[in-house]
Every structure is written in C-alpha cells, then in structure tokens.
Amino acid sequence: MALISNESLERVKAAADIVEVVSAHTDLRRQGARFVGLCPFHEERTPSFSVEPTEKLYHCFGCGVGGDVIKFVEEKDGLNFAEAVEMLADRYGVELEREQEDPRAEAKRQHRRRLEQLLERSAAFYSNYLWESEEAGKARDYLARRGLREEVLRGFGVGFAPSAWDKLLVRGQQAGFSVEELRAVGLSQRGRSGGDYDRFRERIMFPIRDRRGRVLGFGGRAMRSDQGAKYVNTAETDFFHKSQILYGVDRAKAAIAKASRAVVVEGYTDVLALHQAGVEEAVGVMGTAITPDQVAALSGMVEEVVLALDADSAGQEAMLRAQRVAAGRRMRLRVAAMPAGEDPAEMMAAEGGPERFREILERAEELTAFQVRLVLERTDTSSPVERDRALAEAAPVLAGMGETVSRDELVRQVAEKLDLEPAMVMGRVVAATPATGGQQDPGPERRSPSQAPPVRRLAELTSRERRERALLAMCIALPNEGREYLARLTEAHLSPSGLRAAGWLREHPEDPASNLPHEDGELAGLIAELVIMSREEPASQEAMELNFLLLDQRRLEDEIAAAGERGDYERRAALSRERAALVQRIAHAERPASSI
C-alpha cells in the first residue's frame, strides 16, 4: 500500500484528541497543563501516567511506555501504524492522501472499500428487517425469551435474514453491487444449477466486527430444527477468518482496558447477555475452542484473560493450546468454571444470575491449576493404569508453565495425589517441555505491538541516565541553549539510549514530538518522556551547565579507569588533574543551582 502523506499524518494528529482517546482506557484528571491517571499498560495504585494534550503525547513514569496518539492506538487496539492512522482519520473526519500511489494498489484499495460498504449495508438491512418485518416476529420473541432487551440487540446490530432465497441478492444488485462482490464477502453462494442465492436465510444474524467496528462477516442462528446446522458463519474470505476474530471486541475493548481483564465466552448470546448485565469486558470465540490467534489478539489488549468456556474434553484441549500460546506472552490465563449444562446466557436470564456469574469470576483459578485439578478429579488412583494416564495428561500442562514456584507446588500436589515421588513427576514434566522452551521471547518478528521493549522505568535508571534525561529535557525546554549542549555531548557522555535521543533532538531541534519514529517504539517512548519532562521540570542555563558538568565528570572517571586498566599511568594522571579542576567547577556551579 502506498505511504500515507506526511501532510495527512499531521492533519490526523492535529485533529485527534489524545485525552479523549486515552480516556476510553483510563480515567484522567487535569494536573496543570497535562493530564494524569493510572497507567492502562500496567497495574498500579498511584498514578504515574501522563498525557500532554498539546503535543498529543503520553508517557508512563512507572513502566516506561510512551509515544504519540497514533502509537497509543497501535498499542491498545493491536493495530499496525497505517491501521491506527486510518482509524483516527475515520474517527475525526480526516481524509487521507497517499504518496506515489500504484494504480493497481489504488484499485485494490477501492475494491476493498466497496466490499466494506457492502458488508455495512447488509448488516443495516438485516437489522432493519429484524425490527420492521412481520416475518421476524418469531425471532424477536425468541430473543426476548432469552432475556435479551432491544437496547443491547440494537447496540450489537443483531438482525434477521429473510426466508426468501434471494432477497439480499436482489437488494445488493439494486444498490449497485455485483453478484461477484456479494459472493466475495460470503453473502451469496452458487447453487448446483449455476445461479446464486442468499447464504443466510431465516436466521438471526449477528454481525461480526473487528476492533475498529468494521463488519467482517456474520453468524446466523437457525430458527427451525430442520435448517441444518444450528449456527452458520460466513465462509472464509479475504475479510473473514473466524479463528482470528473475537465477537464483540469492538464494544468490549474500552471495558477490557478499564477492567484490566477480558472475559472469554463461547457464543453470541453469551456476549450479549453479559454486556446487558454490565460485564462489558466479555468477548466470544464463536465456538468451544479458543485459538492461538485469538490468544495473540487478546495479548495485545490485556494481561489477564478469564475463560468461561465449556470444560469438556474438546474445551480442555483448546485451553491447553491457549496456555502454550500465552506462555511466550505477558498474559495470565484463568478459568471461571461454569456449572455443568449452563451457559452464561442462561445464567443471566435466571434470577440472581448476574450475581452468581460475578462470584464465579472472582473465584476463577489459574488455568494450569484448573486443568491439573480436572485431571486428578477424574482419576481412579487405585488403578496403576489410570495413574499413569493422569501423569501423561498433567505433564504437558505443567511443562507449559515454565520454571515457576506455582509449577513446583502443582508438581507436589500431583505426586501426592498419585502416590508418586516428586522427582518422577518432574522428570515427566521436563520430558514434555518443548525443545524451544515455552517461555522464550517470541522474537521481534512475532512480538505484538504491546510487547515491544518499553523505555526503562524511572526507578531502574542509573544516576547518569537520570541526569542525561534531565539535561535533554531542558534542551527541549530551552532550544537555543539546547543546541549548544547537544553539540557538546558525545558518545562518552551518554548511555546508548541517551545517545540516540540526543541524535533525534539534533535532527529535530524545533519540534522533537513531530513525526515520532513509530518503527522504533523505544526511541519514540523516550522522546515522549523528554517532551513531557520539558513541560514540567524547571529549566535554566545554570541547571543545564551543572548537569553537563556532572556528566562530564562521569566521562572522565570512565576514561581514568580505562587508562589504569591499560597501564597508561601518564594519561591517568593527566585525566585526574582534569577531573580535579572539573570538581571545583561543579562545586562552584552547585551554589546557585541544583541538579537533578
């Protein structure tokens, strides 16, 4: 795809309200010229997260994340740079321009946009048909019996597909869309005689959307027992890949951020019922098995996921796969054990159901502990064959945990229950551990946006790093004086991250917050931190000079140590004399000013 023009990027950032964007994920309050709140990227009790509304920047002084409004959308919505820009452009009404547009790429983009419009119009058609047609009365009655109110149904765009074999097909063509386009998005399919007909007929329709709220496909529930499959989804298309999508994620993402967890359930009505009951962090996997792609999608949004899924054998195998995927990510998986034969939608419709479900959520246990407990509970420990089977089932579960204290405790429980030596159990666990090491870093090519290495926390910085950041922030606050100090700072004065930041400031002396390097999340976060510091910390020529002198002292001490290691005592003596003179200058500078 062609590059989005720099002018368009600037218009998007100018139009976007970063306070509004961030407030969907955490509560902010004004503190002077900036806004502060609890960090939406890590758990904390004392606010350390800052938003600078003028420059459209954010930074957490606790965990070190930071960047501009585009980077924030990338991180929280799990989008790439172009997708984040497009989402903000749509939200704030900015028309994007692209540079050096390849005619074929432009044609492909326009074709995709037409198909997106077709899906949106079809969703609107189904929704209107549910509420306005006499034929859909039975569907409205069914949804009402499930305890689902009109407000939540309209909010999720639930609709009804007519029983006629070609109603949507005809409507689509009347609106100017071709049969091929309807087929491309899975709304029509070819019959045995060669003609096309509507894929969805006489079904309750659930639009399936991505995080940005764009319709990707549909799920249709049958109204009669003789309609074949109870649920039919859109066939796999360029838009729709069921294994990668979470139903309701567009409506749940803000609640997920605020609750610091996602609740994963099976079906469409489960999600609707939970949202109606106030559990708005719920999303659906549209089946019993949570997939690795869905786990990966959630890892870009939240660190804790509660699975409220069927615990049958297929569901347990799916949970084991989820655990393996989560092992390489910063994610905690827990299980809310649903009563046998009762799904969340049924529970919500019963008296006291919402309270019961919340109690189950609060009692949710770690996925591995849940899986091991299930294995042990269904094992006849009087049978050696059963004990061996239980150990064979438990070992890969424990292996997926990596080397943790929790795993050691579960190994002890398994050994005790099966009357085995802990060393034997651990031996089976080690044998079941994948050769790649379940907890290794997934590598930059597979790391999600939120897993990019953050800027180090303030508490983790050395005194030199804190001092260099103070000086670089003052270079931003006082750009005329800052140019002089940026020119004097060398590789010997700065840490690797400080050196990169100084290079960026030399290249962008007037507006360092403009066009942050999104391909380099660490540098973008550091620049955002420095800009926010420049607005808050006092800056003066005297303070800048003192911080520079202290950095220069550290430089000399490093060079003195290096000369000693080389045995160059003459050089070491000369540097020591230089340091003594510098110490006197520092003492003089400290009298009128104070350092960081």
XYZ file of C-alpha atoms in Angstrom:
596
model
C 0.000 0.000 0.000
C 1.221 3.495 -0.771
C 2.559 5.608 2.058
C 0.226 7.992 3.838
C 1.481 11.503 3.159
C 3.207 13.457 5.920
C 0.621 16.221 5.498
C -2.148 13.714 6.188
C -0.337 12.410 9.257
C -0.035 15.906 10.648
C -3.733 16.588 9.990
C -4.687 13.380 11.786
C -2.560 14.226 14.816
C -3.863 17.786 14.863
C -7.476 16.607 14.731
C -7.160 13.756 17.223
C -7.964 14.480 20.860
C -5.480 12.338 22.780
C -7.257 12.976 26.072
C -10.478 11.636 24.586
C -8.676 8.632 23.064
C -6.827 7.732 26.260
C -9.872 8.337 28.480
C -11.559 5.331 26.881
C -8.937 3.218 28.657
C -8.277 5.030 31.933
C -9.709 7.950 33.910
C -7.681 11.141 33.545
C -7.659 14.305 35.621
C -6.032 17.621 34.803
C -2.845 18.495 36.638
C -1.555 21.824 35.419
C -1.018 21.700 31.663
C -1.157 17.889 31.463
C -3.474 15.068 32.450
C -2.588 12.198 34.775
C -4.136 8.860 35.628
C -3.492 5.201 36.325
C -1.446 3.598 33.578
C -3.547 1.491 31.176
C -0.485 -0.649 30.385
C 0.356 -1.968 33.861
C -1.266 -2.327 37.280
C -0.604 0.500 39.719
C -2.283 2.253 42.622
C -0.585 5.636 42.359
C -0.989 7.478 39.033
C 2.247 7.663 37.077
C 0.746 8.023 33.593
C 0.887 11.465 31.926
C -0.797 12.844 28.823
C 0.412 16.040 27.179
C -2.595 17.339 25.195
C -0.825 19.995 23.137
C 1.872 17.739 21.722
C -0.511 14.713 21.735
C 1.956 12.609 23.763
C 1.680 10.090 26.586
C 4.262 8.586 28.931
C 4.189 6.376 31.998
C 6.913 7.143 34.515
C 6.211 3.766 36.118
C 6.562 1.233 33.285
C 8.223 3.464 30.697
C 5.780 3.189 27.780
C 5.199 6.311 25.731
C 4.615 7.846 22.337
C 2.086 9.930 20.464
C -1.632 9.456 19.903
C -1.032 7.166 16.913
C 1.284 4.953 18.955
C -1.291 4.746 21.737
C -3.928 3.457 19.324
C -1.407 0.975 17.906
C -0.652 -0.371 21.369
C -4.153 -0.523 22.841
C -6.039 -1.653 19.740
C -3.368 -4.010 18.434
C -3.109 -2.242 15.071
C -0.180 -1.500 12.832
C 0.809 2.094 12.092
C -1.274 2.514 8.935
C -4.346 0.942 10.546
C -4.037 3.232 13.573
C -3.786 6.303 11.345
C -6.804 5.170 9.311
C -8.856 4.549 12.450
C -8.082 8.031 13.823
C -8.765 9.567 10.415
C -12.183 7.875 10.307
C -12.948 8.931 13.875
C -12.006 12.583 13.407
C -13.104 13.053 9.791
C -9.699 13.497 8.167
C -9.314 12.483 4.527
C -6.039 10.693 3.946
C -3.790 11.312 0.980
C -1.207 8.800 -0.199
C 2.085 9.331 -1.948
C 3.224 7.547 -5.108
C 0.038 5.519 -5.376
C 0.427 2.439 -7.546
C -2.673 2.282 -9.807
C -3.078 -1.409 -9.019
C -2.774 -0.794 -5.281
C -5.285 2.053 -5.536
C -7.721 -0.172 -7.429
C -7.330 -2.904 -4.826
C -7.908 -0.425 -2.002
C -11.017 0.980 -3.678
C -12.322 -2.554 -4.249
C -11.853 -3.402 -0.582
C -13.627 -0.201 0.420
C -16.611 -1.167 -1.757
C -16.774 -4.583 -0.108
C -16.622 -2.941 3.326
C -19.570 -0.761 2.322
C -21.450 -3.829 1.095
C -20.979 -5.579 4.436
C -22.076 -2.490 6.392
C -25.194 -2.028 4.230
C -26.046 -5.703 4.573
C -25.736 -5.500 8.352
C -28.091 -2.499 8.336
C -30.544 -4.401 6.094
C -30.630 -7.403 8.441
C -31.033 -5.161 11.498
C -33.911 -3.199 9.977
C -35.582 -6.433 8.878
C -35.488 -7.788 12.443
C -37.330 -4.793 13.862
C -39.613 -3.852 10.992
C -40.772 -7.078 9.301
C -43.653 -9.271 10.332
C -41.690 -12.377 9.373
C -39.049 -11.614 12.027
C -41.633 -11.653 14.834
C -40.649 -15.184 15.835
C -37.020 -14.097 16.053
C -37.914 -11.132 18.255
C -39.921 -13.453 20.511
C -37.037 -15.920 20.766
C -34.554 -13.188 21.711
C -36.968 -11.813 24.286
C -37.349 -15.284 25.822
C -33.568 -15.411 26.130
C -33.872 -12.275 28.250
C -32.164 -10.010 25.704
C -33.518 -6.476 25.562
C -33.870 -4.325 22.466
C -31.202 -1.885 23.615
C -28.382 -4.444 23.627
C -29.642 -6.110 20.443
C -29.631 -2.814 18.573
C -26.262 -1.891 20.050
C -24.686 -5.042 18.607
C -26.631 -4.689 15.341
C -28.412 -8.045 15.654
C -30.696 -8.681 12.676
C -32.722 -11.265 10.791
C -32.225 -12.775 7.330
C -35.456 -13.217 5.329
C -36.542 -16.717 4.339
C -36.708 -15.782 0.630
C -33.831 -17.344 -1.281
C -32.619 -14.147 -2.997
C -33.850 -11.111 -1.057
C -30.393 -9.802 -0.117
C -29.017 -10.780 -3.504
C -31.632 -8.644 -5.254
C -31.255 -5.737 -2.816
C -27.493 -5.794 -3.241
C -27.680 -5.665 -7.020
C -30.259 -2.882 -6.860
C -27.738 -0.925 -4.764
C -25.128 -1.347 -7.493
C -23.142 -4.314 -6.171
C -22.373 -7.256 -8.406
C -23.063 -10.927 -7.732
C -19.300 -11.473 -7.655
C -18.935 -8.860 -4.893
C -21.740 -10.447 -2.858
C -20.047 -13.802 -3.273
C -16.625 -12.346 -2.326
C -17.861 -11.343 1.144
C -19.763 -14.580 1.727
C -23.308 -13.200 1.414
C -24.280 -15.289 -1.598
C -23.211 -18.646 -2.946
C -23.574 -20.518 -6.200
C -26.221 -23.210 -6.454
C -25.952 -26.562 -8.200
C -27.779 -25.222 -11.246
C -25.309 -22.348 -11.573
C -27.370 -19.478 -10.150
C -26.620 -17.658 -6.889
C -28.754 -17.485 -3.756
C -28.512 -15.906 -0.293
C -26.199 -17.818 2.051
C -28.216 -16.739 5.114
C -31.965 -17.354 5.115
C -34.426 -17.362 8.014
C -31.691 -16.911 10.591
C -30.986 -14.474 13.402
C -27.964 -12.538 12.211
C -25.022 -11.461 14.369
C -22.627 -9.030 12.614
C -19.020 -9.892 13.443
C -16.785 -6.820 13.631
C -13.101 -6.112 14.117
C -11.691 -3.839 16.820
C -12.380 -0.807 14.655
C -16.048 -1.754 14.375
C -15.882 -2.771 10.712
C -18.159 -5.655 9.701
C -16.097 -8.647 8.574
C -18.804 -11.294 8.363
C -21.864 -12.758 10.052
C -23.019 -15.576 12.246
C -26.544 -16.859 11.613
C -28.674 -18.869 14.059
C -31.338 -21.149 12.616
C -34.975 -20.632 13.609
C -36.077 -24.194 12.773
C -34.666 -27.596 13.673
C -34.746 -28.722 10.021
C -32.464 -25.928 8.760
C -29.290 -27.937 9.078
C -26.558 -26.515 11.267
C -27.813 -24.526 14.240
C -25.189 -21.847 13.566
C -23.726 -20.923 10.179
C -20.883 -18.432 9.853
C -19.578 -16.532 6.875
C -17.287 -18.759 4.865
C -13.580 -17.894 4.970
C -12.968 -14.812 2.807
C -10.289 -12.150 2.425
C -12.175 -10.313 5.183
C -13.317 -13.102 7.458
C -11.076 -15.557 9.292
C -13.088 -16.921 12.185
C -10.097 -18.229 14.117
C -8.606 -14.711 14.306
C -11.707 -12.808 15.428
C -13.342 -12.231 18.800
C -17.047 -11.455 18.722
C -17.917 -8.177 20.419
C -14.323 -6.950 20.679
C -15.266 -3.565 19.202
C -17.792 -2.969 22.008
C -15.663 -4.562 24.724
C -12.223 -3.037 24.155
C -12.710 0.028 26.358
C -14.233 -2.040 29.173
C -11.385 -4.563 28.852
C -8.856 -1.785 29.335
C -10.660 -0.352 32.365
C -11.300 -3.754 33.979
C -7.729 -4.904 33.190
C -9.132 -8.247 32.053
C -11.114 -9.896 29.282
C -13.836 -12.470 29.888
C -13.979 -15.030 27.089
C -17.216 -16.941 26.475
C -18.425 -19.221 23.731
C -21.327 -17.756 21.799
C -23.036 -14.654 20.540
C -25.897 -14.627 23.037
C -23.453 -15.213 25.906
C -21.667 -11.988 24.970
C -24.930 -10.068 24.582
C -26.299 -11.282 27.918
C -23.110 -10.400 29.799
C -22.884 -6.920 28.283
C -26.525 -6.363 29.191
C -25.712 -7.387 32.772
C -22.802 -4.965 32.963
C -19.958 -7.418 32.285
C -18.898 -5.383 29.279
C -15.391 -6.845 29.057
C -16.860 -10.048 27.573
C -15.945 -11.319 24.100
C -16.855 -14.530 22.283
C -14.786 -17.147 20.473
C -17.803 -18.324 18.409
C -17.196 -21.954 19.337
C -15.854 -24.046 22.196
C -12.174 -23.735 21.259
C -10.138 -20.599 21.819
C -7.499 -20.397 19.107
C -3.844 -19.306 19.256
C -4.683 -16.322 17.039
C -7.391 -15.210 19.465
C -4.992 -15.535 22.393
C -2.467 -13.465 20.459
C -5.113 -10.806 19.759
C -6.000 -10.593 23.445
C -2.356 -10.370 24.468
C -2.178 -7.054 22.648
C -5.026 -5.694 24.769
C -4.793 -7.044 28.295
C -2.643 -9.139 30.610
C -5.400 -11.183 32.307
C -7.949 -13.342 30.489
C -10.718 -15.296 32.238
C -12.051 -18.247 30.236
C -15.723 -19.038 30.921
C -15.887 -21.885 28.404
C -17.160 -25.440 28.244
C -14.798 -27.691 30.196
C -15.444 -30.849 28.151
C -12.530 -32.723 26.565
C -12.505 -30.523 23.442
C -12.627 -27.384 25.563
C -9.780 -28.605 27.766
C -7.590 -29.348 24.754
C -8.310 -25.835 23.475
C -7.318 -24.402 26.847
C -4.053 -26.323 26.725
C -3.307 -24.817 23.303
C -4.167 -21.386 24.689
C -1.743 -21.934 27.550
C 1.057 -22.807 25.134
C 0.479 -19.638 23.142
C 0.192 -17.486 26.258
C 3.415 -18.912 27.694
C 5.561 -16.688 25.467
C 3.481 -13.601 26.226
C 2.811 -11.401 29.200
C -0.582 -12.938 29.890
C -2.326 -14.590 32.820
C -4.993 -17.157 31.922
C -7.653 -18.050 34.471
C -10.728 -20.274 34.289
C -14.208 -19.500 35.615
C -15.738 -22.968 35.970
C -19.313 -22.803 34.668
C -21.907 -25.173 36.186
C -22.452 -28.273 34.051
C -25.074 -27.734 31.361
C -25.441 -23.984 31.960
C -24.018 -21.281 29.736
C -23.590 -17.586 30.656
C -26.677 -16.505 28.663
C -28.884 -18.985 30.561
C -27.389 -17.923 33.864
C -28.009 -14.224 33.122
C -31.679 -14.941 32.363
C -32.203 -16.691 35.712
C -32.969 -14.875 38.944
C -29.745 -13.829 40.635
C -27.769 -14.906 37.583
C -25.543 -11.829 37.235
C -24.504 -12.066 40.887
C -23.769 -15.803 40.519
C -21.651 -15.185 37.444
C -19.638 -12.433 39.131
C -18.973 -14.778 42.058
C -17.721 -17.409 39.603
C -15.461 -14.802 38.003
C -13.994 -13.818 41.353
C -13.301 -17.489 42.157
C -11.592 -18.082 38.819
C -8.418 -20.116 39.229
C -5.212 -20.259 37.235
C -5.642 -22.228 34.030
C -2.922 -24.711 34.855
C -4.260 -25.347 38.353
C -7.743 -25.845 36.889
C -6.517 -28.318 34.282
C -4.470 -30.305 36.779
C -7.395 -30.429 39.201
C -9.698 -31.773 36.478
C -7.187 -34.481 35.597
C -6.809 -35.545 39.220
C -10.545 -35.453 39.976
C -11.401 -37.920 37.225
C -8.560 -40.317 38.046
C -9.125 -43.637 39.826
C -5.945 -43.607 41.913
C -6.374 -47.292 42.830
C -5.565 -48.215 39.219
C -1.892 -48.028 38.096
C -3.059 -47.617 34.506
C -5.252 -44.641 35.483
C -2.445 -43.076 37.493
C -0.095 -43.374 34.540
C -2.737 -41.828 32.258
C -3.231 -38.933 34.688
C 0.507 -38.278 34.801
C 0.669 -38.333 30.998
C -2.139 -35.720 30.848
C -0.787 -33.494 33.602
C 2.839 -33.411 32.448
C 2.360 -31.249 29.285
C 0.152 -28.852 31.253
C 2.856 -28.390 33.869
C 5.552 -28.195 31.198
C 3.815 -25.211 29.631
C 4.219 -23.198 32.842
C 7.983 -22.925 32.646
C 10.123 -22.925 35.783
C 7.955 -21.241 38.414
C 7.112 -21.669 42.092
C 3.500 -22.381 41.079
C 4.649 -25.280 38.928
C 6.684 -26.747 41.789
C 3.601 -26.616 44.026
C 1.428 -28.333 41.408
C 4.102 -30.999 40.890
C 3.942 -31.689 44.618
C 0.125 -31.978 44.505
C 0.219 -34.370 41.548
C 2.853 -36.529 43.222
C 0.845 -36.660 46.438
C -2.452 -37.482 44.719
C -0.931 -40.193 42.506
C 1.334 -41.547 45.275
C 4.482 -40.907 43.254
C 7.865 -39.412 44.007
C 8.017 -35.685 43.084
C 11.261 -36.346 41.193
C 9.434 -38.815 38.939
C 6.685 -36.308 38.202
C 9.251 -33.588 37.471
C 11.109 -35.930 35.160
C 7.960 -36.428 33.089
C 7.378 -32.665 33.064
C 10.904 -31.988 31.794
C 10.457 -34.647 29.112
C 7.220 -32.933 27.986
C 8.818 -29.489 27.732
C 9.128 -28.315 24.099
C 12.694 -28.056 22.841
C 12.189 -24.365 22.025
C 11.461 -23.531 25.661
C 7.898 -22.441 26.241
C 8.764 -19.153 27.921
C 11.306 -17.786 25.496
C 10.894 -14.369 23.998
C 8.880 -14.687 20.785
C 11.386 -12.524 18.934
C 10.859 -9.129 17.305
C 9.247 -10.553 14.192
C 6.496 -12.235 16.211
C 6.138 -9.734 19.045
C 2.846 -7.868 19.238
C 2.861 -4.042 19.450
C 2.335 -4.053 23.209
C 5.294 -6.410 23.647
C 7.838 -4.026 22.134
C 10.642 -3.311 24.635
C 9.496 -0.313 26.687
C 11.630 2.559 27.852
C 13.078 1.565 31.202
C 11.241 2.609 34.345
C 12.485 5.708 36.121
C 13.332 3.646 39.222
C 15.530 1.355 37.117
C 17.677 4.172 35.701
C 21.218 4.852 36.818
C 22.115 8.281 38.187
C 23.840 9.106 34.874
C 20.710 8.154 32.900
C 18.501 10.301 35.134
C 20.918 13.216 34.770
C 21.181 12.906 30.980
C 17.395 12.795 30.644
C 17.091 15.923 32.781
C 19.602 17.694 30.549
C 17.966 16.520 27.310
C 14.558 17.630 28.592
C 15.998 21.084 29.321
C 17.436 21.148 25.784
C 13.833 20.849 24.579
C 12.558 23.475 27.007
C 15.317 25.949 26.055
C 16.073 25.089 22.395
C 18.568 27.943 21.795
C 20.763 26.918 24.716
C 19.953 23.290 23.990
C 21.705 23.365 20.617
C 24.980 24.253 22.349
C 24.754 21.370 24.806
C 23.622 18.868 22.179
C 26.728 19.794 20.207
C 28.974 19.303 23.260
C 27.518 15.932 24.266
C 29.464 12.978 22.903
C 29.184 9.212 22.972
C 31.380 9.227 26.085
C 28.851 11.357 27.990
C 25.693 9.395 27.286
C 24.168 5.960 27.650
C 23.167 4.195 24.403
C 19.535 5.311 24.766
C 20.590 8.851 25.662
C 22.868 8.987 22.635
C 20.002 8.004 20.331
C 17.695 10.567 21.926
C 20.326 13.292 21.563
C 20.701 12.385 17.890
C 16.961 12.746 17.377
C 16.937 16.143 19.122
C 19.799 17.381 16.939
C 17.789 16.412 13.835
C 14.509 17.873 15.191
C 15.558 20.871 17.310
C 12.362 22.879 16.943
C 9.688 20.180 17.122
C 11.001 16.872 18.529
C 7.474 15.499 19.065
C 6.656 15.723 15.371
C 6.761 12.518 13.334
C 7.976 10.267 16.129
C 9.720 7.120 14.807
C 6.897 4.579 15.097
C 9.147 1.848 13.778
C 11.325 2.396 16.881
C 8.976 2.214 19.849
C 11.740 2.576 22.427
C 13.042 5.833 20.944
C 9.516 7.200 20.401
C 8.674 6.489 24.044
C 11.845 8.153 25.274
C 11.252 11.301 23.212
C 7.675 11.459 24.519
C 9.025 11.230 28.072
C 11.553 14.000 27.456
C 8.959 16.327 25.941
C 6.600 15.804 28.883
C 9.501 16.356 31.317
C 10.403 19.569 29.491
C 6.936 20.945 30.229
C 7.118 20.120 33.933
C 10.717 20.376 35.115
C 12.317 23.809 35.706
C 14.979 24.655 33.139
C 17.756 27.223 33.270
C 21.192 27.834 31.799
C 22.725 27.184 35.231
C 20.952 23.844 35.684
C 21.925 22.759 32.187
C 25.581 23.605 32.825
C 25.614 21.744 36.135
C 24.097 18.598 34.643
C 26.544 18.731 31.757
C 29.493 19.098 34.152
C 28.312 16.111 36.183
C 28.028 14.037 33.000
C 31.491 15.230 32.023
C 32.785 14.112 35.420
C 31.394 10.628 34.782
C 33.105 10.663 31.370
C 36.449 11.500 32.954
C 36.061 8.822 35.622
C 35.378 6.209 32.915
C 38.453 7.348 30.963
C 40.617 7.319 34.131
C 39.546 3.741 34.855
C 40.239 2.707 31.260
C 43.725 4.289 31.326
C 44.508 2.420 34.521
C 43.459 -0.874 33.001
C 45.761 -0.185 30.006
C 48.649 0.689 32.327
C 48.827 4.205 30.849
C 49.649 5.934 34.113
C 50.726 9.192 32.474
C 47.352 9.533 30.785
C 45.597 8.592 34.014
C 47.485 11.313 35.921
C 46.573 13.937 33.320
C 42.917 12.937 33.422
C 42.958 13.015 37.232
C 44.203 16.607 37.168
C 41.458 17.459 34.682
C 38.889 15.835 36.968
C 40.129 17.819 39.990
C 39.651 21.084 38.079
C 36.213 19.920 36.982
C 35.197 19.091 40.560
C 35.988 22.675 41.553
C 33.818 23.980 38.697
C 30.992 21.689 39.841
C 31.269 22.930 43.415
C 31.045 26.497 42.159
C 28.072 25.651 39.905
C 26.187 23.895 42.702
C 25.976 27.022 44.788
C 23.496 28.934 42.580
C 21.750 25.948 41.079
C 20.684 22.451 41.986
C 20.947 19.344 39.897
C 18.525 16.565 39.266
